CSV table of C-alpha atoms in Angstrom, one decimal:
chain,number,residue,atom,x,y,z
A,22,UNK,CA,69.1,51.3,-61.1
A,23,UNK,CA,71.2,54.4,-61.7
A,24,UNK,CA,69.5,57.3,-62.0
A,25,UNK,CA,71.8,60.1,-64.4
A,26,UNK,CA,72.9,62.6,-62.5
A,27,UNK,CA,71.5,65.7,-63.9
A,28,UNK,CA,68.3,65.0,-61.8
A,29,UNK,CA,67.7,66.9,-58.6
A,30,UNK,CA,69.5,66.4,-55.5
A,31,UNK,CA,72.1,64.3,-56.7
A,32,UNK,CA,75.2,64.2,-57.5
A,33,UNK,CA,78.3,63.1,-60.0
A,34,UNK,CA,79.2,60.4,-57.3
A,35,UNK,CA,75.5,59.3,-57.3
A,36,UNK,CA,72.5,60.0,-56.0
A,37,UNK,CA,72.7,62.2,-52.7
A,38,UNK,CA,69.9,61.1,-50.2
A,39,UNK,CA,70.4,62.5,-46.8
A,40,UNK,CA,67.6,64.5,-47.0
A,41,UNK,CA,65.2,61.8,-47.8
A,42,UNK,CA,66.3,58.7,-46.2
A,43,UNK,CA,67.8,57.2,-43.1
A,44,UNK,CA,69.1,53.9,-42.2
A,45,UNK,CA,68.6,52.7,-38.9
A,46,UNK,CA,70.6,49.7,-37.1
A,47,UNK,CA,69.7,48.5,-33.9
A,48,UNK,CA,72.8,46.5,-32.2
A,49,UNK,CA,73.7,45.0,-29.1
A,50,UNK,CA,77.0,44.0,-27.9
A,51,UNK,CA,78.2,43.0,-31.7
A,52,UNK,CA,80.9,45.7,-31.8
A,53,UNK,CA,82.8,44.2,-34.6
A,54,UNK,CA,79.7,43.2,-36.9
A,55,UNK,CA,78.8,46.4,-36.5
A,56,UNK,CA,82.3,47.7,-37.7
A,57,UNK,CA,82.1,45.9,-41.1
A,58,UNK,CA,78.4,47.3,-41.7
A,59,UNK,CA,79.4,50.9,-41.4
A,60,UNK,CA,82.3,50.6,-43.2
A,61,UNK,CA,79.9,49.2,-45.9
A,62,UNK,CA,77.2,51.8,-45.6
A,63,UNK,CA,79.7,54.7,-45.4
A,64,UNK,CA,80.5,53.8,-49.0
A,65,UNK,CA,77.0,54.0,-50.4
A,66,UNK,CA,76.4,56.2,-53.4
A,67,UNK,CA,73.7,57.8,-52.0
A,68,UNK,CA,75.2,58.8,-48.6
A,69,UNK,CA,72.4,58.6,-46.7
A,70,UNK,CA,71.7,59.3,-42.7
A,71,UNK,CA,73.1,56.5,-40.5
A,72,UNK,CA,71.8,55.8,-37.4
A,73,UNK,CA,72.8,53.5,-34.4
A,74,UNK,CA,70.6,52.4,-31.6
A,75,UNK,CA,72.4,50.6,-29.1
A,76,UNK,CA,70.6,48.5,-26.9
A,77,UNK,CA,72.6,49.4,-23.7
A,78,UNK,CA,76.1,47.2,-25.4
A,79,UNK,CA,78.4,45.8,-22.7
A,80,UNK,CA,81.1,46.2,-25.1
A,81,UNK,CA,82.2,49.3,-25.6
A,82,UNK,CA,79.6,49.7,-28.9
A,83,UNK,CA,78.8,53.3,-28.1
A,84,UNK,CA,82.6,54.5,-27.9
A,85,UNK,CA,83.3,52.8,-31.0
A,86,UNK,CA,80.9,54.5,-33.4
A,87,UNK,CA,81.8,57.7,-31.4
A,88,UNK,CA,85.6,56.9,-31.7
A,89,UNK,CA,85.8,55.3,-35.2
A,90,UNK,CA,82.8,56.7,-37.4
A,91,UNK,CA,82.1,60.4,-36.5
A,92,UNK,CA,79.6,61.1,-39.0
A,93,UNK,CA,77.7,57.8,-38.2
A,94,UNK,CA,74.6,59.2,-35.4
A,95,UNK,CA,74.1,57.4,-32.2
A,96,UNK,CA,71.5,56.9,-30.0
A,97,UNK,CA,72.3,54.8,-26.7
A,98,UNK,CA,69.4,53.1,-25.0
A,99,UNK,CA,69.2,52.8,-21.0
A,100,UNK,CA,68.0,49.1,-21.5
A,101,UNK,CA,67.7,46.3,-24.1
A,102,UNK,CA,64.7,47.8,-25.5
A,103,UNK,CA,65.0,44.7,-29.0
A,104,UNK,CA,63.2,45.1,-32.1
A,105,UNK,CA,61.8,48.1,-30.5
A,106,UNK,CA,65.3,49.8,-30.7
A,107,UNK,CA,64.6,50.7,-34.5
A,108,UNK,CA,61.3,52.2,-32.9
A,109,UNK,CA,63.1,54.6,-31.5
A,110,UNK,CA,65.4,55.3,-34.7
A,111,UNK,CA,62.5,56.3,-36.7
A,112,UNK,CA,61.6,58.5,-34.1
A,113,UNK,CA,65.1,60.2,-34.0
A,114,UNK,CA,65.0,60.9,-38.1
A,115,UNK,CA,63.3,63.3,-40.1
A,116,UNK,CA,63.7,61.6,-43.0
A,117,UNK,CA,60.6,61.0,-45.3
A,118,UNK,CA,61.7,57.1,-45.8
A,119,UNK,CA,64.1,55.1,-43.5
A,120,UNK,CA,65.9,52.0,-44.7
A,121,UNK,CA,66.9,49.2,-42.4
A,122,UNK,CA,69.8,46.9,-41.4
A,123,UNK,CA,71.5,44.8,-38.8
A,124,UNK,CA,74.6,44.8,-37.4
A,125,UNK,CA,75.2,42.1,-39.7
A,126,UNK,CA,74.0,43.6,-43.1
A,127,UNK,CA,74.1,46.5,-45.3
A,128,UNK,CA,72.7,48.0,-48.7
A,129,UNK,CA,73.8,47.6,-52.2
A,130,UNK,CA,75.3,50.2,-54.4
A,131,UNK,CA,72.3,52.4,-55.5
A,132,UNK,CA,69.8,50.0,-53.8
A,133,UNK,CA,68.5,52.8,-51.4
A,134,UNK,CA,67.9,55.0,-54.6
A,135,UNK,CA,65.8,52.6,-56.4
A,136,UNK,CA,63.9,52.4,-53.2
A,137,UNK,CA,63.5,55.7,-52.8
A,138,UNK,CA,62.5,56.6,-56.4
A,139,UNK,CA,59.8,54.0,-55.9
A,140,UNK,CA,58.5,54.7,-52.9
A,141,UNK,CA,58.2,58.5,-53.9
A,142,UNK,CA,56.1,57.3,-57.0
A,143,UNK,CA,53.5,55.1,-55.0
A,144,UNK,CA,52.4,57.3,-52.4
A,145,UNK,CA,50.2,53.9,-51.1
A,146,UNK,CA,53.0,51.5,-50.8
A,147,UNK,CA,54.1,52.1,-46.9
A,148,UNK,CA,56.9,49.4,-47.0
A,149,UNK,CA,59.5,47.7,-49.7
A,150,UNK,CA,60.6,44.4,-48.9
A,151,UNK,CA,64.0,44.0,-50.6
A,152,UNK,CA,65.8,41.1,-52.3
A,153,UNK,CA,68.8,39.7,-50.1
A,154,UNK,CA,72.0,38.2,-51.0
A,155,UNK,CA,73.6,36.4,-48.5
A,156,UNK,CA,77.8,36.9,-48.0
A,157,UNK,CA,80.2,36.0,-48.9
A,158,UNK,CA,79.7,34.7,-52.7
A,159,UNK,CA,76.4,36.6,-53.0
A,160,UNK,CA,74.1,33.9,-53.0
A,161,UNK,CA,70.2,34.2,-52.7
A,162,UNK,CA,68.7,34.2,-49.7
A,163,UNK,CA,66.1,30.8,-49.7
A,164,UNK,CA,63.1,33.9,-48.7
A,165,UNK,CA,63.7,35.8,-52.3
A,166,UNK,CA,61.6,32.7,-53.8
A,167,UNK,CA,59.0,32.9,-51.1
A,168,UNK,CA,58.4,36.7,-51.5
A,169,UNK,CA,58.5,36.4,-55.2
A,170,UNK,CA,55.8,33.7,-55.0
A,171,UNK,CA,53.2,35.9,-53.2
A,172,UNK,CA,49.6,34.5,-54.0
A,173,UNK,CA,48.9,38.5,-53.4
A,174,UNK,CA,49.5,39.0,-56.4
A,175,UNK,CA,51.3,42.0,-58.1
A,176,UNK,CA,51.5,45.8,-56.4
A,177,UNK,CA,51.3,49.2,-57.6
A,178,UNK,CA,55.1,49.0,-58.1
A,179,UNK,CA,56.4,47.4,-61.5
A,180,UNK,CA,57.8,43.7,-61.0
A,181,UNK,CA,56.7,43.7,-56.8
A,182,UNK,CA,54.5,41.4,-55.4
A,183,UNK,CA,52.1,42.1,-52.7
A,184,UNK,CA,53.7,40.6,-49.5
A,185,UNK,CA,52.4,40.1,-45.8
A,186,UNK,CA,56.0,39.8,-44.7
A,187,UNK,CA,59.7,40.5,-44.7
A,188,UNK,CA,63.1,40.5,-43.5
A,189,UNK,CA,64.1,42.8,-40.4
A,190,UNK,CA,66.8,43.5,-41.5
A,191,UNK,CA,66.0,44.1,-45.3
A,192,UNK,CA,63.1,46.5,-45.4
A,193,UNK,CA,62.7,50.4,-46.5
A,194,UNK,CA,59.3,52.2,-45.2
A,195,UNK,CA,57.5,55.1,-45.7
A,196,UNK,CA,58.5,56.9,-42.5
A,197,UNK,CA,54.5,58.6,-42.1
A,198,UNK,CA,53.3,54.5,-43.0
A,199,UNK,CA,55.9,53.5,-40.0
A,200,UNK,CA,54.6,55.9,-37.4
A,201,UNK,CA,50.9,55.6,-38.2
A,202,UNK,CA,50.6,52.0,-37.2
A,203,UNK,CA,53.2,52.6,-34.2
A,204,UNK,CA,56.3,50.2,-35.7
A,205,UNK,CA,57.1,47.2,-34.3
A,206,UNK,CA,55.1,45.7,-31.2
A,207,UNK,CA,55.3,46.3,-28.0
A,208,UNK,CA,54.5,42.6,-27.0
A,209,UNK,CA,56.8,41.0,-28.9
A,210,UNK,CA,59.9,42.2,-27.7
A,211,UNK,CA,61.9,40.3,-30.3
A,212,UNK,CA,61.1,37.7,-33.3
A,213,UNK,CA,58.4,37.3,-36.0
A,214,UNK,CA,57.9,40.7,-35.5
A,215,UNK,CA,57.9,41.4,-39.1
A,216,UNK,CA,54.6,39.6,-39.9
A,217,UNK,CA,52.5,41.9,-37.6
A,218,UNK,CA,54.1,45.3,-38.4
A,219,UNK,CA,53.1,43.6,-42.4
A,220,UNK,CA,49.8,43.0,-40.8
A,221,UNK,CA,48.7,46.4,-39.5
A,222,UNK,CA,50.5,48.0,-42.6
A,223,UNK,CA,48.0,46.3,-44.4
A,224,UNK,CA,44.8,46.7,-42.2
A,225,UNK,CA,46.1,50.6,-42.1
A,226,UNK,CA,45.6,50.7,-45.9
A,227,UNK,CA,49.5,50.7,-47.3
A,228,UNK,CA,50.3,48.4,-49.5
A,229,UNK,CA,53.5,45.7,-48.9
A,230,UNK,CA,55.8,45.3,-51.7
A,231,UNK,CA,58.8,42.6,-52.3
A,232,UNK,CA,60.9,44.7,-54.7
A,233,UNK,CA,63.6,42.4,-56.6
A,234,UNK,CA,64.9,45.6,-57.5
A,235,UNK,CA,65.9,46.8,-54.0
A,236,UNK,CA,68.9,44.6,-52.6
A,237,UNK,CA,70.5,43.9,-48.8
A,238,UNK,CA,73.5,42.2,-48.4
A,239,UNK,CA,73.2,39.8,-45.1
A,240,UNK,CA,76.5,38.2,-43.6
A,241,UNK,CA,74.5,36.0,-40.8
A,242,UNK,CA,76.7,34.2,-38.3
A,243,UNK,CA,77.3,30.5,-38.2
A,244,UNK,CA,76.0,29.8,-34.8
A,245,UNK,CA,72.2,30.2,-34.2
A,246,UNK,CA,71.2,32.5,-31.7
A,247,UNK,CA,70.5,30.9,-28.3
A,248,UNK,CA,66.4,31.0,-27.5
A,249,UNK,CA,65.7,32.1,-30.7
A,250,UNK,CA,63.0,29.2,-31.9
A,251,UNK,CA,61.2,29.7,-28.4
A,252,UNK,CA,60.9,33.5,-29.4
A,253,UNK,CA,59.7,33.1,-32.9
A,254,UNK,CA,57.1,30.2,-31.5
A,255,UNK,CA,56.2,32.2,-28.4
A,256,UNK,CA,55.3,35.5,-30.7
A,257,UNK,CA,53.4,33.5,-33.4
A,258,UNK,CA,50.8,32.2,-31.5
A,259,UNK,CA,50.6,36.2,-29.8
A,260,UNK,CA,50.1,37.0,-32.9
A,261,UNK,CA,47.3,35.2,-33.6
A,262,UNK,CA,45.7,36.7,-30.3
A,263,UNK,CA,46.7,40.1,-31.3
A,264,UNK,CA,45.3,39.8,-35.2
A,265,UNK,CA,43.5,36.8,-35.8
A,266,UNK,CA,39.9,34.8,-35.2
A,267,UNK,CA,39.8,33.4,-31.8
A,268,UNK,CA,39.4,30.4,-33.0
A,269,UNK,CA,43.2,30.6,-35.1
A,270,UNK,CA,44.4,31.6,-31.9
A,271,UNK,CA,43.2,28.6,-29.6
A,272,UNK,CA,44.3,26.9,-32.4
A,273,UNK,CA,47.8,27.5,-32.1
A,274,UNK,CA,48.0,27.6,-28.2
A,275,UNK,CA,46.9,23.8,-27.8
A,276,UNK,CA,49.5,22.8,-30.8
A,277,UNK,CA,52.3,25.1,-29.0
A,278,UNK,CA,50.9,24.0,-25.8
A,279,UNK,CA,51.0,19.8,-27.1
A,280,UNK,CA,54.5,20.2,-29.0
A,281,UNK,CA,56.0,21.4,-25.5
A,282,UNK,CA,55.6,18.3,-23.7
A,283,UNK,CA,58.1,16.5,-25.7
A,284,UNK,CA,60.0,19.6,-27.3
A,285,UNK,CA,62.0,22.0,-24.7
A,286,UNK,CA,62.5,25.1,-26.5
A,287,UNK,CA,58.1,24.7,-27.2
A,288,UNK,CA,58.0,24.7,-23.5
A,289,UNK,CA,60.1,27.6,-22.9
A,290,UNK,CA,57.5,29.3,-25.7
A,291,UNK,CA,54.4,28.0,-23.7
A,292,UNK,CA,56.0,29.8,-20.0
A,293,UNK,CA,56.8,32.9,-21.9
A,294,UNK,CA,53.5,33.2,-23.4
A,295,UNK,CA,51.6,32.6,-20.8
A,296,UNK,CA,51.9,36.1,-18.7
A,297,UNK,CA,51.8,37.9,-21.7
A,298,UNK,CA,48.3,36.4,-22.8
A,299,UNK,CA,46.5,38.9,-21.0
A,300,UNK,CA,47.9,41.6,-22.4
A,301,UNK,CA,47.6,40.5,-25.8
A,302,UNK,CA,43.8,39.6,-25.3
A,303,UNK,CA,43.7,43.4,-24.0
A,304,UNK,CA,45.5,44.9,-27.2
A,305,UNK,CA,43.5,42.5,-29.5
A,306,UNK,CA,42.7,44.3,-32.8
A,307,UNK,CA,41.5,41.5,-35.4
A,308,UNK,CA,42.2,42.2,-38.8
A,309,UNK,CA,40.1,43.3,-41.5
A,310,UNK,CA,38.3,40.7,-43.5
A,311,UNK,CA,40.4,40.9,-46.5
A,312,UNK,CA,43.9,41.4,-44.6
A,313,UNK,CA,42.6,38.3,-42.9
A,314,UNK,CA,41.6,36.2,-46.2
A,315,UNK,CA,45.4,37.3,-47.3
A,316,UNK,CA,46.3,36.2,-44.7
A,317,UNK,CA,45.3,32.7,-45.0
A,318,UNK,CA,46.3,32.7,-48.6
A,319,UNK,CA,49.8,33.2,-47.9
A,320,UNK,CA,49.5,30.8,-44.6
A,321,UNK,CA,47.9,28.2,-47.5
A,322,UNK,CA,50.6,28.6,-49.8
A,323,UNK,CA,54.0,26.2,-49.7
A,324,UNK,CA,57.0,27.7,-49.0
């Protein structure tokens, strides 16, 4: 979506949006990924705010963004700080809405305009979960179904559904609906993070959107990163500890906790969750009843 160029604060080129949006990448030690994703976003349209966080890179990350994209922003972390890198970014901006991406993906052509321009007219929606592609042919990412399947229902936003999760990597928020709930957690570090930032969205009172509308491009690479499945196991069930009915949560310990004693990446979950079990029991804010009964509804429903 285009918007003609007579409206305010843009431009012949297209829509001019440094004033109102930001997109934050957090990297670490993927210099060249990197590379290709600002050259993609530096050709945006919209112009908007670019903003690395570097997660202390080995690799000479930092001097490249200094060395090779001068009007890209940079913020260098003293240590590998994860998913709570982009955190930080929001932080750093001013911008009423920030936009997200990996090292590994970038924005569409006037995607972060539709975005915007929606956004501004739902005051209530606090995050827009966009529609991916995945490179090199364009393809559909296997999740655009899933989000577009929501038993939520529809949102305040023409053609969105009601989501209670989304892709990292993929996302523009409300920078105010970002801050309120504190971003991404703590506890996690990294993985699944997504689903409880969704989660206390929701229990805040801003609405979650999947917006076809809105498209990422995602260029993943080929090999799986190492420990990943333990992560993603590890912070599900600390989810449940963190959000969900005690009994949910036991729940999912014994089945982590029985699946580790044939599976090894299950019992690397089970030794990482275990110190962090206090910690989450301390932090533990259930969710509402009806962010809870979603909850289950989209838990219910096959992917």
């Amino acid at each position: 979506m285009h918007a003609p160029a007579s409206r305010p604060g843009r431009t012949a080129e297209g829509p001019d949006l440094r004033d109102r949006l930001g997109v934050v990448i957090a990297t670490r030690d993927r210099r060249d990924r990197l590379a290709r994703t600002l050259e993609h976003l530096l050709t945006l349209p919209e112009r908007p705010r670019v903003l690395v966080v570097d997660n202390a890179s080995q690799d000479g990350t930092a001097d490249l963004v200094r060395d090779s994209f001068p009007g890209v922003e940079l913020l260098r972390l003293p240590t590998n700080y994860g998913a709570l890198a982009r955190n930080e970014g929001v932080r750093a901006l001013d911008t009423p809405y920030v936009a997200f991406s990996d090292d590994d993906s970038w924005w569409e052509p006037h995607a972060l305009a539709t975005a915007v321009d929606l956004l501004a007219s739902r005051p209530a929606t606090g995050l827009l979960a966009a529609a991916v592609t995945v490179d090199p042919d364009g393809a559909p990412d296997p999740l655009n179904t899933v989000l577009a399947g929501s038993p939520l229902g529809p949102g305040a936003i023409a053609r969105s559904r009601k989501v209670l999760g989304f892709l990292g990597c993929a996302a523009v928020a409300r920078r105010r609906a970002f801050l309120d709930v504190g971003g991404y957690h703590p506890l996690l570090f990294f993985g699944a993070e997504e689903t409880l930032l969704a989660y206390d969205l929701a229990a805040a009172g801003w609405e979650v959107v999947h917006s076809p509308e809105v498209v990422a491009r995602h260029a993943p690479g080929a090999a799986p990163r190492p420990g990943r499945r333990a992560l993603v196991r590890r912070n599900e069930v600390l989810i449940a500890w963190l959000r969900r009915p005690l009994r949910t949560a036991a729940r999912r310990t014994t089945a982590l906790c029985a699946a580790a004693v044939h599976d090894r990446q299950d019992r690397r979950a089970v030794l990482a969750l275990l110190p962090r079990l206090p910690k989450a029991l301390l932090l533990r804010r259930p969710l509402p009843p009806d962010v809870e009964e979603a909850a289950r509804l989209v838990e219910a429903t096959p992917a």
